[in-house]
Coordinates of C-alpha atoms in Angstrom, one line a residue:
M1 CA 8.4 1.0 -8.7
D2 CA 6.9 -1.6 -11.1
A3 CA 3.7 -3.4 -11.0
E4 CA 5.5 -6.7 -9.9
E5 CA 7.5 -4.8 -7.2
A6 CA 4.0 -3.4 -6.0
R7 CA 2.7 -6.5 -5.7
I8 CA 5.1 -8.1 -3.9
V9 CA 4.9 -5.3 -1.3
L10 CA 1.4 -5.3 -1.0
D11 CA 1.4 -9.3 -0.5
K12 CA 3.6 -8.7 2.0
L13 CA 1.8 -6.4 4.0
A14 CA -1.3 -8.5 3.4
N15 CA 0.5 -11.9 4.9
R16 CA 1.8 -9.8 7.7
E17 CA 5.1 -10.4 6.6
M18 CA 5.5 -6.4 6.8
K19 CA 3.6 -3.9 9.2
E20 CA 3.8 -0.7 7.2
F21 CA 5.0 0.4 3.8
R22 CA 6.2 3.9 3.0
I23 CA 5.8 5.4 -0.5
K24 CA 7.2 8.5 -2.0
K25 CA 5.6 10.9 -4.0
E26 CA 7.1 9.8 -7.4
E27 CA 6.0 6.6 -6.9
F28 CA 2.6 6.7 -5.6
L29 CA 0.6 6.8 -8.7
S30 CA 2.2 3.4 -10.0
F31 CA 1.7 2.0 -6.6
R32 CA -2.0 2.9 -6.3
E33 CA -3.0 1.4 -10.0
V34 CA -1.6 -1.7 -8.5
L35 CA -3.6 -1.6 -5.6
V36 CA -6.6 -1.0 -6.8
Q37 CA -7.1 -3.4 -8.6
R38 CA -6.6 -5.8 -5.5
A39 CA -10.0 -7.9 -4.0
D40 CA -8.6 -7.1 -0.8
F41 CA -8.4 -2.9 -2.0
K42 CA -10.2 -1.9 1.1
H43 CA -7.9 -3.4 3.6
F44 CA -5.5 -1.3 2.9
R45 CA -4.8 2.0 4.3
G46 CA -2.7 4.9 3.4
N47 CA -1.7 7.6 6.0
A48 CA -0.6 11.0 4.4
Q49 CA 2.8 12.4 5.5
H50 CA 4.7 15.4 5.1
N51 CA 6.2 16.0 1.1
G52 CA 3.7 13.5 -0.4
E53 CA 5.0 10.5 1.3
V54 CA 2.1 7.8 2.4
I55 CA 2.6 5.0 4.7
Y56 CA 0.3 1.9 3.9
T57 CA -1.0 -0.6 6.3
Y58 CA -3.3 -3.6 6.0
L59 CA -6.3 -3.8 8.3
E60 CA -7.9 -6.7 9.4
E61 CA -11.3 -5.6 8.7
A62 CA -12.2 -3.7 5.3
R63 CA -12.6 0.0 5.6
S64 CA -16.1 1.0 4.9

């Protein structure tokens, strides 16, 4: 996954066009690199799954 694809996915989550997004272990680091640069970074929650996958959702209120 390249940076542009990650931005599109994150925008869709933030705009509620997607409820959740599952990222594979192999794509995690490149995805996270884009995620942490966002101003609304603390609104995203990653829930770790088996085999290194993570399910991301967008929260109404930022996590602390």
